[in-house]
CSV table of C-alpha atoms in Angstrom, one decimal:
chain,number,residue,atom,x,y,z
A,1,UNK,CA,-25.2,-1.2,-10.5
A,2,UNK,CA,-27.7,1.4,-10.1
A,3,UNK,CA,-29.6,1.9,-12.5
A,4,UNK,CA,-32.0,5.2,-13.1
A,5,UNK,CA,-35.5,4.7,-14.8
A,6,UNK,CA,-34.9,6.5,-17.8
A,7,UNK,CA,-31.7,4.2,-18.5
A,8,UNK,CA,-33.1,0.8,-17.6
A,9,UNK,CA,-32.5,-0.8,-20.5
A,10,UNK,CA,-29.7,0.9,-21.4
A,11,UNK,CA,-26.9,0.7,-19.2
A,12,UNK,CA,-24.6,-2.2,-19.0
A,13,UNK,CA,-24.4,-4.1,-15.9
A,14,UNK,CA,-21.2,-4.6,-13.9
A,15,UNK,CA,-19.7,-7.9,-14.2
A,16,UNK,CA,-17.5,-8.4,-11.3
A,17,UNK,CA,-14.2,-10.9,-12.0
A,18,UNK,CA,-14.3,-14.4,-11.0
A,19,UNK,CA,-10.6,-15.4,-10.9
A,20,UNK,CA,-10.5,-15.8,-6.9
A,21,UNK,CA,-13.0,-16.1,-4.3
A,22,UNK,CA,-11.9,-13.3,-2.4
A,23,UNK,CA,-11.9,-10.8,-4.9
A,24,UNK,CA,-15.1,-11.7,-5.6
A,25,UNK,CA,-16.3,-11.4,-2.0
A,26,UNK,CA,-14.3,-7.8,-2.0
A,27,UNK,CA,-16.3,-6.7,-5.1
A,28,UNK,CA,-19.1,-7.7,-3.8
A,29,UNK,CA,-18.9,-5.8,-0.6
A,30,UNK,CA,-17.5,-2.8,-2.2
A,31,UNK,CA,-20.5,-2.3,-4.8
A,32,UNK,CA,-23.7,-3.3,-2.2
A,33,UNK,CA,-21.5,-0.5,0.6
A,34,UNK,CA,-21.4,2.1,-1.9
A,35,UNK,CA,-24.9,1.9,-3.3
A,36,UNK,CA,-26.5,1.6,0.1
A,37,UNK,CA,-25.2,4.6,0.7
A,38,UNK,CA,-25.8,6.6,-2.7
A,39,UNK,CA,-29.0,4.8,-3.9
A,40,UNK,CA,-31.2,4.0,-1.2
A,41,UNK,CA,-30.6,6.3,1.9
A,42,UNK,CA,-32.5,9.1,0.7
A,43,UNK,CA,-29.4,11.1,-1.0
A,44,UNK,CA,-30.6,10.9,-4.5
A,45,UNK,CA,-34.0,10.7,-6.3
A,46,UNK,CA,-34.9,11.2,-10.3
A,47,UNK,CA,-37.8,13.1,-11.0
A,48,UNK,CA,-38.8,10.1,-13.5
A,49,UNK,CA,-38.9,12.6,-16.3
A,50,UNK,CA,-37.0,10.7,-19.0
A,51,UNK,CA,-33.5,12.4,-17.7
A,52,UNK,CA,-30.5,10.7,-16.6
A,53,UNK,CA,-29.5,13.0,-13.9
A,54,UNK,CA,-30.8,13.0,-9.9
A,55,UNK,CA,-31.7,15.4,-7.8
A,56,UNK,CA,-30.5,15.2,-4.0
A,57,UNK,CA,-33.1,14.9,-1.5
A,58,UNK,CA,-31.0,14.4,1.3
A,59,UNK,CA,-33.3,14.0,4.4
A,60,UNK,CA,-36.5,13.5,2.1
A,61,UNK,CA,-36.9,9.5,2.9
A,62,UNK,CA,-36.0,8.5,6.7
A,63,UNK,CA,-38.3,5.5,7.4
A,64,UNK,CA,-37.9,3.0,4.8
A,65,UNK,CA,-39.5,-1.0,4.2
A,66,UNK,CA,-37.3,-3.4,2.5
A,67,UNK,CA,-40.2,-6.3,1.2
A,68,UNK,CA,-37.8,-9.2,0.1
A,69,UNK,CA,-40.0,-11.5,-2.1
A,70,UNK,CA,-37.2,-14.3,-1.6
A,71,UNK,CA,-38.7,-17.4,-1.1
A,72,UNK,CA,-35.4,-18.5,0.9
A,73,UNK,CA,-36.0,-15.3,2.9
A,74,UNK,CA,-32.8,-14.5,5.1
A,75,UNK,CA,-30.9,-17.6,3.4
A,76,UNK,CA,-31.2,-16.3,0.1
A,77,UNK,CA,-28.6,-13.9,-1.6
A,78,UNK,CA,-30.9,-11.5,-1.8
A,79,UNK,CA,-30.5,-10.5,1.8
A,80,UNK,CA,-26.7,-9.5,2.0
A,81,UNK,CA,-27.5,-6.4,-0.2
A,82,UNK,CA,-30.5,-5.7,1.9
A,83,UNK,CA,-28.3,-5.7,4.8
A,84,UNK,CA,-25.8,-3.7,3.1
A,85,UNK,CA,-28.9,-1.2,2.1
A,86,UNK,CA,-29.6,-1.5,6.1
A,87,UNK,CA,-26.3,-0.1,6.9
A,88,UNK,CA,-26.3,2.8,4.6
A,89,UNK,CA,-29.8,3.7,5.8
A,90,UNK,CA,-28.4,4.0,9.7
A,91,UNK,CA,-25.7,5.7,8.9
A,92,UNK,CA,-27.7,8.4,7.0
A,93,UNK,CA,-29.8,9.0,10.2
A,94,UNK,CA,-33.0,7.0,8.7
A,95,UNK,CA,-34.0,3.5,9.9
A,96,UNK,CA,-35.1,0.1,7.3
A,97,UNK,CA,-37.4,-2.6,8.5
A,98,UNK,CA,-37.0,-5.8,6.5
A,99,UNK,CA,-40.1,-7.6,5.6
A,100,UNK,CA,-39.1,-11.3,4.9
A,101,UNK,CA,-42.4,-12.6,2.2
A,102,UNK,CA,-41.2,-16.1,3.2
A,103,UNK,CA,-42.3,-15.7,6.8
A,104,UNK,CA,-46.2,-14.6,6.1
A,105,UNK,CA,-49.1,-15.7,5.0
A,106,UNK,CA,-49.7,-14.7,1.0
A,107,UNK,CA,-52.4,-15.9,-0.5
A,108,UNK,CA,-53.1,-15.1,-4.4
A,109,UNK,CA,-55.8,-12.9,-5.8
A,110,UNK,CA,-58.7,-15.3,-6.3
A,111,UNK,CA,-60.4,-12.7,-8.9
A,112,UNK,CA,-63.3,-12.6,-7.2
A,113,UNK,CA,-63.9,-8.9,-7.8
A,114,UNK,CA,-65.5,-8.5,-4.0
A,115,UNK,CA,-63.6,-5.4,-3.6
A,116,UNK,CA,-65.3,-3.5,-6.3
A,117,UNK,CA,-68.6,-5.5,-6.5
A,118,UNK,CA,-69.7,-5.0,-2.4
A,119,UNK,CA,-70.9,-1.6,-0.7
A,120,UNK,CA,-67.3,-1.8,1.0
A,121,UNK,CA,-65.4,-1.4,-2.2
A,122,UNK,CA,-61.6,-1.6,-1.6
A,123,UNK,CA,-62.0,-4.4,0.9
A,124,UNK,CA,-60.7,-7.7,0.3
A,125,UNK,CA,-62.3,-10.8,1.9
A,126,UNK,CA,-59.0,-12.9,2.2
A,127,UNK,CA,-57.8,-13.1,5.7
A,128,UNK,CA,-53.9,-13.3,6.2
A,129,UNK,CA,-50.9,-10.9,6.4
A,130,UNK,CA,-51.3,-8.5,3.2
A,131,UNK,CA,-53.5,-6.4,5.0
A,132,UNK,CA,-50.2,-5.6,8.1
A,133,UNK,CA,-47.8,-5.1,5.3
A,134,UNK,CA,-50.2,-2.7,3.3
A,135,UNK,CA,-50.4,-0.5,6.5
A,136,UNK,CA,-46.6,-0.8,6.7
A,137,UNK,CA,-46.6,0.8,3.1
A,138,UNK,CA,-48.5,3.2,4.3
A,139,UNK,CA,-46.5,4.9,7.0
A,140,UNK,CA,-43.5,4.8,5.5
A,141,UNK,CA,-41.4,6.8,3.5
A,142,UNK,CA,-40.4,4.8,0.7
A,143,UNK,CA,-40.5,0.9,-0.1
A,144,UNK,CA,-37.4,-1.1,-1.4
A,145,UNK,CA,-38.6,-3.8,-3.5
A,146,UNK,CA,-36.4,-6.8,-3.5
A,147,UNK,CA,-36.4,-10.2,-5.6
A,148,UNK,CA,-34.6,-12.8,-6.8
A,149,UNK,CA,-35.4,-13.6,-10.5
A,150,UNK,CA,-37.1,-16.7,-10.9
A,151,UNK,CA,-38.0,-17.8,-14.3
A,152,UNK,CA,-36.8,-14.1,-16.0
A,153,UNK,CA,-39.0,-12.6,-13.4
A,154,UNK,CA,-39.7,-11.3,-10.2
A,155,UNK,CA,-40.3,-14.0,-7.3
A,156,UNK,CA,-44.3,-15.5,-7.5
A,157,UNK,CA,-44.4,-14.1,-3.7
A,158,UNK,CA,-43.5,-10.8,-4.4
A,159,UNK,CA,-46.4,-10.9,-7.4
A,160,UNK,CA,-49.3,-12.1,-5.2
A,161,UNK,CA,-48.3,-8.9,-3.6
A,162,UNK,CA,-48.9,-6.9,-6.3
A,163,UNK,CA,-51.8,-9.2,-7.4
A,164,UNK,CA,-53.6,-8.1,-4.4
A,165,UNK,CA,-53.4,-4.7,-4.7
A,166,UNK,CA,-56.2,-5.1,-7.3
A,167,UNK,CA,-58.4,-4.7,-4.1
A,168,UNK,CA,-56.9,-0.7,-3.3
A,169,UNK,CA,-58.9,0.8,-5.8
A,170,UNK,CA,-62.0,1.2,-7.7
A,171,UNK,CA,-61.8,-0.2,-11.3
A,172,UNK,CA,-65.0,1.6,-12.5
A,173,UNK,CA,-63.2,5.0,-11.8
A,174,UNK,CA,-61.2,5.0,-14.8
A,175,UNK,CA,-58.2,8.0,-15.0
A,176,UNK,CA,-55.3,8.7,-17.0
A,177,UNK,CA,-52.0,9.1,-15.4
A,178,UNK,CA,-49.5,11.5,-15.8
A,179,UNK,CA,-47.9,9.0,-18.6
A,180,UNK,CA,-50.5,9.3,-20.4
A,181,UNK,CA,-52.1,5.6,-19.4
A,182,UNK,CA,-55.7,4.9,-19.1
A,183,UNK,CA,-56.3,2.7,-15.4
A,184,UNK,CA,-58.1,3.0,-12.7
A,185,UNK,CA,-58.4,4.7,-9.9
A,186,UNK,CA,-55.5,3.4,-6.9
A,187,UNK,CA,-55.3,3.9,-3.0
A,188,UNK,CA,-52.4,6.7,-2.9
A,189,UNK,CA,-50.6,5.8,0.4
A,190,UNK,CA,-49.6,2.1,-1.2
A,191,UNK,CA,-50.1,2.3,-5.1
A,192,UNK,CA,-48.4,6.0,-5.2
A,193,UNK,CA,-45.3,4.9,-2.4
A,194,UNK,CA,-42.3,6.3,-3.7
A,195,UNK,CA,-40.1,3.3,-4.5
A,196,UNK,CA,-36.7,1.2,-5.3
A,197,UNK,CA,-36.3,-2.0,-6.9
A,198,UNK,CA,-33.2,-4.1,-5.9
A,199,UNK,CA,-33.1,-7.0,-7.9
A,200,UNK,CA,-30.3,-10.5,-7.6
A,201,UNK,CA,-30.0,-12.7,-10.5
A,202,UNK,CA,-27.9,-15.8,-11.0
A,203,UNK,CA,-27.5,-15.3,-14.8
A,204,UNK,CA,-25.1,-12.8,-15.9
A,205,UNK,CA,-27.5,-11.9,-18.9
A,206,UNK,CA,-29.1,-8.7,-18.5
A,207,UNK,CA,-32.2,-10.3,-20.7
A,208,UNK,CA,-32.9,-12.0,-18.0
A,209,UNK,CA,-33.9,-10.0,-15.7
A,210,UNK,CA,-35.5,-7.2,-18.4
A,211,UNK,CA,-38.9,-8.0,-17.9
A,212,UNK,CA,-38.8,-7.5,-14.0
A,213,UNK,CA,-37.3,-4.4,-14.9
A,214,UNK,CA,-40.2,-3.6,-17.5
A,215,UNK,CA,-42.4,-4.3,-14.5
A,216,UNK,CA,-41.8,-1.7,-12.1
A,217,UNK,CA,-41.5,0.9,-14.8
A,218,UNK,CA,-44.7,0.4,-15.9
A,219,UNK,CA,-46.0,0.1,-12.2
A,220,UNK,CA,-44.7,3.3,-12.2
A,221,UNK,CA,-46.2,4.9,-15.2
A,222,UNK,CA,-49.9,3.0,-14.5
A,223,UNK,CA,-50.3,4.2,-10.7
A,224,UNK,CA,-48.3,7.9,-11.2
A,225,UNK,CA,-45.6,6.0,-8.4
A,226,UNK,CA,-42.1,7.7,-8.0
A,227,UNK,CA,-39.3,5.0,-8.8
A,228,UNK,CA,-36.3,6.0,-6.9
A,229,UNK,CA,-33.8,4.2,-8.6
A,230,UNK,CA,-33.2,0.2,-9.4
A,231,UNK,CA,-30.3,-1.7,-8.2
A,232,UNK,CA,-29.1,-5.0,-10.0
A,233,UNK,CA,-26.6,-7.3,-8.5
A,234,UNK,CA,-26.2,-10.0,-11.7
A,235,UNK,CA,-24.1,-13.1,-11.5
A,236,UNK,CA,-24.6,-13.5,-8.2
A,237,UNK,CA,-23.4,-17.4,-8.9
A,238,UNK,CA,-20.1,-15.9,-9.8
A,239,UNK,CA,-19.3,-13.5,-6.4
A,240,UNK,CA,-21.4,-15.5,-3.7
């Protein structure tokens, strides 16, 4: 289900029947191959204004990053919709690089504050892979989010992520953002990616996977970020 920003909350999720196997493995395949290649191949985009409807853009995002925050990585059932996302992204002209969480060193924010207390500000002291997937941010077009829910949340690897983008700013330059939000100031090229959020969850409840939802969209309103669009395959226990 694809789910704009403005309607996060609002819409109901599919619910795909679970009377045989292979009708399950049909619908899958049928609702990851159509919104790979409506959702997250560049054809439509919302303007994040509060409105239901979506724009095309056709052309607008050709070099996409998929970050799964799965801690099963490639095993996990998050990755069959990234594949699927993978397909629709060819096929549009553009190309998707997968970036498996699973495989890298993350280490959490240790709240140390270096970044903003030394003459470097914005430079972090820990050592391991953010720093390479920051700069694959960068030079991309847009960024594909992707989690499992754990806990009614996004995965704790995809949060250290997040966590660590404390260190891209300077939290003594206080702004508001086009929301209306007081926060500080935030590297464009990473904080300000245009994104999608594809979230899996075992639970057919869509309260349980709310307050990833509630997440992004305040990412969104806090760093003045474009969201795309969100995609939420639930019951994944039931189709896989």
């Amino acid at each position: 289900h694809f789910v704009g920003p403005s309607s996060a909350f609002k819409s109901t999720m599919c619910r795909t029947s679970t009377k045989k196997t292979a009708s399950r493995s049909s619908s899958w395949s049928k609702c990851c191959s159509i919104l790979s290649l409506e959702a997250f191949n560049g054809i439509y985009a919302s303007d994040y204004s509060g409105s239901t409807t979506y724009t095309r853009v056709r052309g607008y995002m050709r070099k996409i990053i998929v970050i799964n925050g799965s801690h099963r990585g490639a095993l996990g059932n998050t990755r069959p919709l990234i594949d699927m996302l993978a397909e629709g992204v060819t096929a549009a002209g553009g190309s998707l690089e997968v970036i498996e969480l699973s495989e890298l060193e993350i280490s959490r924010c240790r709240g140390c504050d270096h970044c903003h207390r030394s003459a470097a500000s914005s430079t972090c002291i820990i050592e391991d892979d953010v720093g390479l997937i920051f700069e694959k941010i960068r030079t991309s077009d847009l960024v594909v989010y992707a989690t499992p829910i754990y806990a009614f949340g996004m995965s704790s690897l995809i949060k250290m992520l997040f966590e660590r983008m404390y260190a891209l700013g300077d939290n003594s330059d206080l702004q508001v953002s086009k929301a209306g939000l007081v926060f500080h100031s935030v590297e464009p090229d990473v904080c300000r990616k245009s994104f999608a959020v594809l979230i899996t969850c075992g639970n057919i409840e869509t309260r349980a996977y709310a307050n990833a939802l509630d997440f992004f969209l305040a990412f969104s309103d806090f760093t003045d970020s474009t969201c795309v669009g969100m995609m939420v395959r639930n019951g994944v226990r039931l189709i896989m």
